[in-house]
Amino acid sequence: MLMATIKDVAETAGVSTATVSRVLSNKPHVRPKLRERVLTAVAELNYRPNLVARSLRSQQTKTIGLIVSDIRNPFFTAISRVVEDVAYEKGYSVFLCNTDEDPKKERLYLSLMRDENVAGIIFSPTRQTAANFSKQSLDIPVVIIDRSVEADNVDMVLIDNASSAFRLTTHLIENGYRRIAAILGEASTTGRQRHQGYADALKTHGIPYSAGLVRYVQPKTSGGQTAALDLLALPEPPDAIFTTNSLLMAGALTAIREVGWRIPDDVALVGFDDTIWSVLVEPGITLIAQPTKEIGQTATELLLQRVANPEQAVRQVILKGQLIVRGSSAPRQ
């Protein structure tokens, strides 16, 4: 069945295509009876405006792009939902892409979004893009989330990574843990910033830093599991494991169970991102809850403000993570 065209609507309503266009664009100076005839014809024919043609005329769609590094990560899933909700309220739809930390996929999706004339893009860049970011090369409104870039001319919404990691590590130290291992995501600035907070906490409390207890891995469950198994097999294994996202945390938990160790009696476990499962396991996992609602809402609002006013001052918003203490880091006996 062929889709109805604007010409079909005009013929059914007995008006010109220009009148149909004015009605659909909610323009003034259309007589009420004519408007009613057009809307009736639209309903009868189930007409849908050609959004592609409209975007070519306006050079911009009512769509924004969202590019995340791993949609399986609950952190990005939660942000995506908030971005979609806020965009919908403002009359925009969301074009979601997942890069899998692959710069080639990232370039492909950025090009695709430019071709689609999206109004702007929210994205979490790969390590390569973050290190060599150029706003001018995109030539489109952009808001960076989660991972900082080497640029001071772009809007960003981040969390206090180093400070949050410092508080989480300090919590372990205050509960009597001394040999604290760290499993960190290697794909972004986030892992490096959280490593800095971890190292600063050790130094502040007079605990020697040991490179042998630190693992940089792909920020995936498999990476966390492999790294944790390696750490637990050391001649002097850690008494606590600090992880930097929920996937690494899940991998470490799997490894701990695989070797038959108990949490926290044999080893404590802490991490980032308050997922559903983190409170369902026994004991619950101590972690930094990232403000995903605020990240998604702030990023979307910043982007739409930038779309409306390209010359507005650049903003870099730093939100604070919340330390949630549960049984996985109970004081050592």
C-alpha positions as a Python dict, from the first residue, in 0.01 Angstrom:
ca = {
    (1, 'M'): (0, 0, 0),
    (2, 'L'): (142, 337, -106),
    (3, 'M'): (178, 606, 154),
    (4, 'A'): (-36, 916, 108),
    (5, 'T'): (139, 1230, -12),
    (6, 'I'): (76, 1594, 66),
    (7, 'K'): (-77, 1620, -282),
    (8, 'D'): (-327, 1344, -196),
    (9, 'V'): (-427, 1535, 118),
    (10, 'A'): (-471, 1856, -80),
    (11, 'E'): (-690, 1685, -342),
    (12, 'T'): (-905, 1513, -76),
    (13, 'A'): (-953, 1838, 117),
    (14, 'G'): (-1003, 2044, -199),
    (15, 'V'): (-724, 2288, -114),
    (16, 'S'): (-375, 2368, -237),
    (17, 'T'): (-65, 2189, -112),
    (18, 'A'): (51, 2523, 30),
    (19, 'T'): (-260, 2533, 250),
    (20, 'V'): (-194, 2179, 371),
    (21, 'S'): (163, 2277, 455),
    (22, 'R'): (45, 2582, 652),
    (23, 'V'): (-202, 2371, 850),
    (24, 'L'): (56, 2101, 931),
    (25, 'S'): (305, 2367, 1037),
    (26, 'N'): (37, 2529, 1255),
    (27, 'K'): (79, 2859, 1070),
    (28, 'P'): (-178, 3140, 1116),
    (29, 'H'): (-410, 3288, 855),
    (30, 'V'): (-589, 2962, 766),
    (31, 'R'): (-967, 2976, 793),
    (32, 'P'): (-1108, 2735, 1055),
    (33, 'K'): (-1320, 2546, 803),
    (34, 'L'): (-1023, 2493, 571),
    (35, 'R'): (-808, 2380, 865),
    (36, 'E'): (-1076, 2130, 969),
    (37, 'R'): (-1104, 1992, 614),
    (38, 'V'): (-728, 1944, 592),
    (39, 'L'): (-706, 1770, 931),
    (40, 'T'): (-997, 1545, 837),
    (41, 'A'): (-821, 1447, 513),
    (42, 'V'): (-497, 1383, 703),
    (43, 'A'): (-681, 1147, 937),
    (44, 'E'): (-868, 968, 658),
    (45, 'L'): (-552, 910, 454),
    (46, 'N'): (-333, 836, 759),
    (47, 'Y'): (-88, 1088, 619),
    (48, 'R'): (257, 1123, 777),
    (49, 'P'): (474, 1425, 688),
    (50, 'N'): (796, 1348, 505),
    (51, 'L'): (1046, 1425, 781),
    (52, 'V'): (1345, 1378, 553),
    (53, 'A'): (1218, 1636, 306),
    (54, 'R'): (1133, 1869, 591),
    (55, 'S'): (1483, 1839, 737),
    (56, 'L'): (1638, 1916, 398),
    (57, 'R'): (1439, 2236, 381),
    (58, 'S'): (1519, 2342, 738),
    (59, 'Q'): (1871, 2191, 744),
    (60, 'Q'): (1785, 2042, 1083),
    (61, 'T'): (1559, 1769, 1220),
    (62, 'K'): (1381, 1745, 1554),
    (63, 'T'): (1614, 1456, 1634),
    (64, 'I'): (1922, 1446, 1854),
    (65, 'G'): (2196, 1186, 1843),
    (66, 'L'): (2316, 985, 2143),
    (67, 'I'): (2639, 786, 2105),
    (68, 'V'): (2745, 559, 2393),
    (69, 'S'): (3042, 327, 2425),
    (70, 'D'): (2858, 19, 2555),
    (71, 'I'): (2479, 5, 2582),
    (72, 'R'): (2510, -314, 2790),
    (73, 'N'): (2660, -104, 3068),
    (74, 'P'): (2366, -15, 3297),
    (75, 'F'): (2516, 331, 3344),
    (76, 'F'): (2461, 414, 2977),
    (77, 'T'): (2125, 236, 2967),
    (78, 'A'): (1998, 456, 3249),
    (79, 'I'): (2131, 775, 3088),
    (80, 'S'): (1979, 680, 2751),
    (81, 'R'): (1636, 645, 2910),
    (82, 'V'): (1658, 989, 3072),
    (83, 'V'): (1784, 1153, 2751),
    (84, 'E'): (1491, 1002, 2560),
    (85, 'D'): (1240, 1118, 2823),
    (86, 'V'): (1368, 1477, 2833),
    (87, 'A'): (1401, 1499, 2454),
    (88, 'Y'): (1046, 1368, 2408),
    (89, 'E'): (910, 1634, 2644),
    (90, 'K'): (1083, 1898, 2430),
    (91, 'G'): (947, 1760, 2104),
    (92, 'Y'): (1261, 1574, 1996),
    (93, 'S'): (1331, 1210, 1922),
    (94, 'V'): (1661, 1030, 1989),
    (95, 'F'): (1887, 846, 1746),
    (96, 'L'): (2089, 599, 1961),
    (97, 'C'): (2419, 441, 1851),
    (98, 'N'): (2659, 208, 2034),
    (99, 'T'): (3031, 217, 1948),
    (100, 'D'): (3169, -78, 2149),
    (101, 'E'): (3474, 143, 2215),
    (102, 'D'): (3557, 120, 1843),
    (103, 'P'): (3681, 449, 1688),
    (104, 'K'): (3582, 329, 1339),
    (105, 'K'): (3221, 274, 1447),
    (106, 'E'): (3228, 607, 1625),
    (107, 'R'): (3341, 790, 1308),
    (108, 'L'): (3075, 608, 1107),
    (109, 'Y'): (2798, 710, 1346),
    (110, 'L'): (2915, 1070, 1371),
    (111, 'S'): (2913, 1094, 990),
    (112, 'L'): (2572, 929, 974),
    (113, 'M'): (2428, 1177, 1222),
    (114, 'R'): (2565, 1471, 1025),
    (115, 'D'): (2410, 1323, 710),
    (116, 'E'): (2077, 1292, 892),
    (117, 'N'): (2095, 1661, 994),
    (118, 'V'): (2044, 1585, 1363),
    (119, 'A'): (2004, 1895, 1573),
    (120, 'G'): (2293, 1798, 1800),
    (121, 'I'): (2480, 1507, 1959),
    (122, 'I'): (2535, 1380, 2313),
    (123, 'F'): (2817, 1133, 2331),
    (124, 'S'): (3069, 947, 2538),
    (125, 'P'): (3384, 944, 2323),
    (126, 'T'): (3632, 663, 2277),
    (127, 'R'): (3981, 708, 2422),
    (128, 'Q'): (4124, 811, 2083),
    (129, 'T'): (3858, 1075, 2023),
    (130, 'A'): (3883, 1211, 2377),
    (131, 'A'): (4258, 1260, 2336),
    (132, 'N'): (4227, 1434, 1997),
    (133, 'F'): (3890, 1602, 2022),
    (134, 'S'): (3809, 1890, 1790),
    (135, 'K'): (3469, 2053, 1813),
    (136, 'Q'): (3527, 2230, 1485),
    (137, 'S'): (3562, 1900, 1299),
    (138, 'L'): (3205, 1808, 1398),
    (139, 'D'): (3048, 2145, 1310),
    (140, 'I'): (2735, 2054, 1509),
    (141, 'P'): (2618, 2121, 1866),
    (142, 'V'): (2778, 1865, 2099),
    (143, 'V'): (2765, 1774, 2468),
    (144, 'I'): (3025, 1531, 2603),
    (145, 'I'): (2920, 1298, 2886),
    (146, 'D'): (3108, 1064, 3121),
    (147, 'R'): (3455, 1114, 2970),
    (148, 'S'): (3636, 1445, 2959),
    (149, 'V'): (3806, 1558, 2638),
    (150, 'E'): (4113, 1772, 2578),
    (151, 'A'): (3917, 2082, 2483),
    (152, 'D'): (3778, 2384, 2666),
    (153, 'N'): (3529, 2491, 2398),
    (154, 'V'): (3269, 2217, 2434),
    (155, 'D'): (2989, 2152, 2685),
    (156, 'M'): (3055, 1856, 2916),
    (157, 'V'): (2861, 1678, 3189),
    (158, 'L'): (3085, 1465, 3410),
    (159, 'I'): (3108, 1332, 3763),
    (160, 'D'): (3378, 1392, 4024),
    (161, 'N'): (3567, 1075, 3931),
    (162, 'A'): (3884, 1132, 4132),
    (163, 'S'): (3698, 1255, 4439),
    (164, 'S'): (3450, 966, 4426),
    (165, 'A'): (3729, 710, 4393),
    (166, 'F'): (3912, 876, 4683),
    (167, 'R'): (3605, 847, 4906),
    (168, 'L'): (3542, 486, 4808),
    (169, 'T'): (3903, 382, 4872),
    (170, 'T'): (3913, 579, 5198),
    (171, 'H'): (3602, 390, 5312),
    (172, 'L'): (3788, 61, 5262),
    (173, 'I'): (4092, 188, 5450),
    (174, 'E'): (3881, 313, 5740),
    (175, 'N'): (3723, -33, 5763),
    (176, 'G'): (4061, -196, 5807),
    (177, 'Y'): (4157, -299, 5451),
    (178, 'R'): (4518, -243, 5355),
    (179, 'R'): (4602, -454, 5050),
    (180, 'I'): (4355, -293, 4809),
    (181, 'A'): (4363, -398, 4444),
    (182, 'A'): (4220, -187, 4162),
    (183, 'I'): (4059, -306, 3838),
    (184, 'L'): (4028, -9, 3605),
    (185, 'G'): (3876, 50, 3263),
    (186, 'E'): (4151, 120, 3010),
    (187, 'A'): (3932, 276, 2743),
    (188, 'S'): (3882, 626, 2876),
    (189, 'T'): (3987, 918, 3092),
    (190, 'T'): (3738, 797, 3353),
    (191, 'G'): (3953, 498, 3448),
    (192, 'R'): (4262, 717, 3481),
    (193, 'Q'): (4083, 973, 3695),
    (194, 'R'): (3947, 705, 3926),
    (195, 'H'): (4293, 552, 3947),
    (196, 'Q'): (4422, 891, 4061),
    (197, 'G'): (4163, 906, 4338),
    (198, 'Y'): (4250, 552, 4447),
    (199, 'A'): (4624, 629, 4454),
    (200, 'D'): (4571, 959, 4638),
    (201, 'A'): (4368, 783, 4909),
    (202, 'L'): (4643, 527, 4964),
    (203, 'K'): (4903, 802, 4989),
    (204, 'T'): (4692, 1013, 5224),
    (205, 'H'): (4658, 721, 5464),
    (206, 'G'): (5019, 612, 5446),
    (207, 'I'): (4963, 290, 5252),
    (208, 'P'): (5229, 209, 4989),
    (209, 'Y'): (5107, 203, 4630),
    (210, 'S'): (5169, -133, 4461),
    (211, 'A'): (5161, -149, 4080),
    (212, 'G'): (5126, -527, 4114),
    (213, 'L'): (4776, -477, 4254),
    (214, 'V'): (4655, -260, 3964),
    (215, 'R'): (4501, -393, 3642),
    (216, 'Y'): (4388, -186, 3342),
    (217, 'V'): (4147, -390, 3128),
    (218, 'Q'): (3866, -350, 2878),
    (219, 'P'): (3567, -221, 3081),
    (220, 'K'): (3365, -538, 3034),
    (221, 'T'): (3255, -826, 3256),
    (222, 'S'): (3510, -1063, 3104),
    (223, 'G'): (3790, -814, 3172),
    (224, 'G'): (3688, -782, 3534),
    (225, 'Q'): (3667, -1157, 3580),
    (226, 'T'): (4008, -1229, 3426),
    (227, 'A'): (4176, -951, 3624),
    (228, 'A'): (4018, -1059, 3952),
    (229, 'L'): (4120, -1424, 3902),
    (230, 'D'): (4476, -1307, 3840),
    (231, 'L'): (4477, -1091, 4154),
    (232, 'L'): (4328, -1364, 4374),
    (233, 'A'): (4597, -1607, 4259),
    (234, 'L'): (4882, -1382, 4376),
    (235, 'P'): (5110, -1520, 4652),
    (236, 'E'): (4986, -1227, 4860),
    (237, 'P'): (4632, -1168, 4733),
    (238, 'P'): (4439, -849, 4803),
    (239, 'D'): (4202, -814, 5095),
    (240, 'A'): (3981, -580, 4891),
    (241, 'I'): (3908, -516, 4522),
    (242, 'F'): (3815, -171, 4393),
    (243, 'T'): (3645, -165, 4047),
    (244, 'T'): (3552, 130, 3829),
    (245, 'N'): (3224, 28, 3664),
    (246, 'S'): (2939, -218, 3713),
    (247, 'L'): (3059, -457, 3442),
    (248, 'L'): (3405, -487, 3598),
    (249, 'M'): (3237, -524, 3936),
    (250, 'A'): (3019, -808, 3806),
    (251, 'G'): (3323, -979, 3656),
    (252, 'A'): (3515, -952, 3984),
    (253, 'L'): (3217, -1094, 4176),
    (254, 'T'): (3202, -1388, 3934),
    (255, 'A'): (3573, -1456, 3989),
    (256, 'I'): (3542, -1440, 4368),
    (257, 'R'): (3260, -1692, 4359),
    (258, 'E'): (3450, -1910, 4112),
    (259, 'V'): (3740, -1955, 4356),
    (260, 'G'): (3505, -2007, 4648),
    (261, 'W'): (3599, -1698, 4846),
    (262, 'R'): (3352, -1519, 5072),
    (263, 'I'): (3270, -1149, 5063),
    (264, 'P'): (3382, -966, 5275),
    (265, 'D'): (3543, -1231, 5499),
    (266, 'D'): (3806, -1328, 5242),
    (267, 'V'): (3799, -1019, 5020),
    (268, 'A'): (3592, -700, 5009),
    (269, 'L'): (3444, -574, 4682),
    (270, 'V'): (3345, -218, 4589),
    (271, 'G'): (3274, -36, 4265),
    (272, 'F'): (3077, 223, 4070),
    (273, 'D'): (2713, 232, 3949),
    (274, 'D'): (2412, 132, 4157),
    (275, 'T'): (2262, -147, 3944),
    (276, 'I'): (1960, -360, 4033),
    (277, 'W'): (2173, -667, 4104),
    (278, 'S'): (2415, -485, 4338),
    (279, 'V'): (2155, -483, 4614),
    (280, 'L'): (2009, -827, 4534),
    (281, 'V'): (2332, -1024, 4590),
    (282, 'E'): (2432, -1120, 4943),
    (283, 'P'): (2598, -919, 5078),
    (284, 'G'): (2499, -607, 4888),
    (285, 'I'): (2780, -421, 4712),
    (286, 'T'): (2927, -97, 4845),
    (287, 'L'): (2960, 151, 4559),
    (288, 'I'): (2951, 501, 4422),
    (289, 'A'): (2608, 566, 4271),
    (290, 'Q'): (2647, 792, 3971),
    (291, 'P'): (2371, 1051, 3922),
    (292, 'T'): (2250, 910, 3589),
    (293, 'K'): (1922, 1101, 3598),
    (294, 'E'): (2100, 1432, 3649),
    (295, 'I'): (2362, 1347, 3384),
    (296, 'G'): (2101, 1262, 3121),
    (297, 'Q'): (1875, 1555, 3204),
    (298, 'T'): (2155, 1813, 3225),
    (299, 'A'): (2320, 1692, 2904),
    (300, 'T'): (1994, 1703, 2708),
    (301, 'E'): (1898, 2045, 2837),
    (302, 'L'): (2246, 2181, 2765),
    (303, 'L'): (2234, 2044, 2412),
    (304, 'L'): (1893, 2192, 2334),
    (305, 'Q'): (2004, 2526, 2478),
    (306, 'R'): (2310, 2509, 2252),
    (307, 'V'): (2087, 2428, 1953),
    (308, 'A'): (1868, 2731, 2030),
    (309, 'N'): (2164, 2960, 2099),
    (310, 'P'): (2494, 2843, 1943),
    (311, 'E'): (2679, 3143, 2089),
    (312, 'Q'): (2599, 3081, 2455),
    (313, 'A'): (2888, 3038, 2700),
    (314, 'V'): (3042, 2691, 2724),
    (315, 'R'): (2949, 2499, 3039),
    (316, 'Q'): (3126, 2210, 3208),
    (317, 'V'): (2909, 2056, 3479),
    (318, 'I'): (3067, 1830, 3741),
    (319, 'L'): (2814, 1623, 3938),
    (320, 'K'): (2889, 1438, 4261),
    (321, 'G'): (2869, 1060, 4305),
    (322, 'Q'): (2703, 920, 4618),
    (323, 'L'): (2880, 666, 4841),
    (324, 'I'): (2638, 385, 4933),
    (325, 'V'): (2776, 151, 5202),
    (326, 'R'): (2661, -210, 5209),
    (327, 'G'): (2788, -538, 5344),
    (328, 'S'): (3055, -612, 5084),
    (329, 'S'): (3296, -377, 5262),
    (330, 'A'): (3205, -448, 5625),
    (331, 'P'): (3484, -375, 5878),
    (332, 'R'): (3754, -643, 5891),
    (333, 'Q'): (3738, -871, 6193),
}
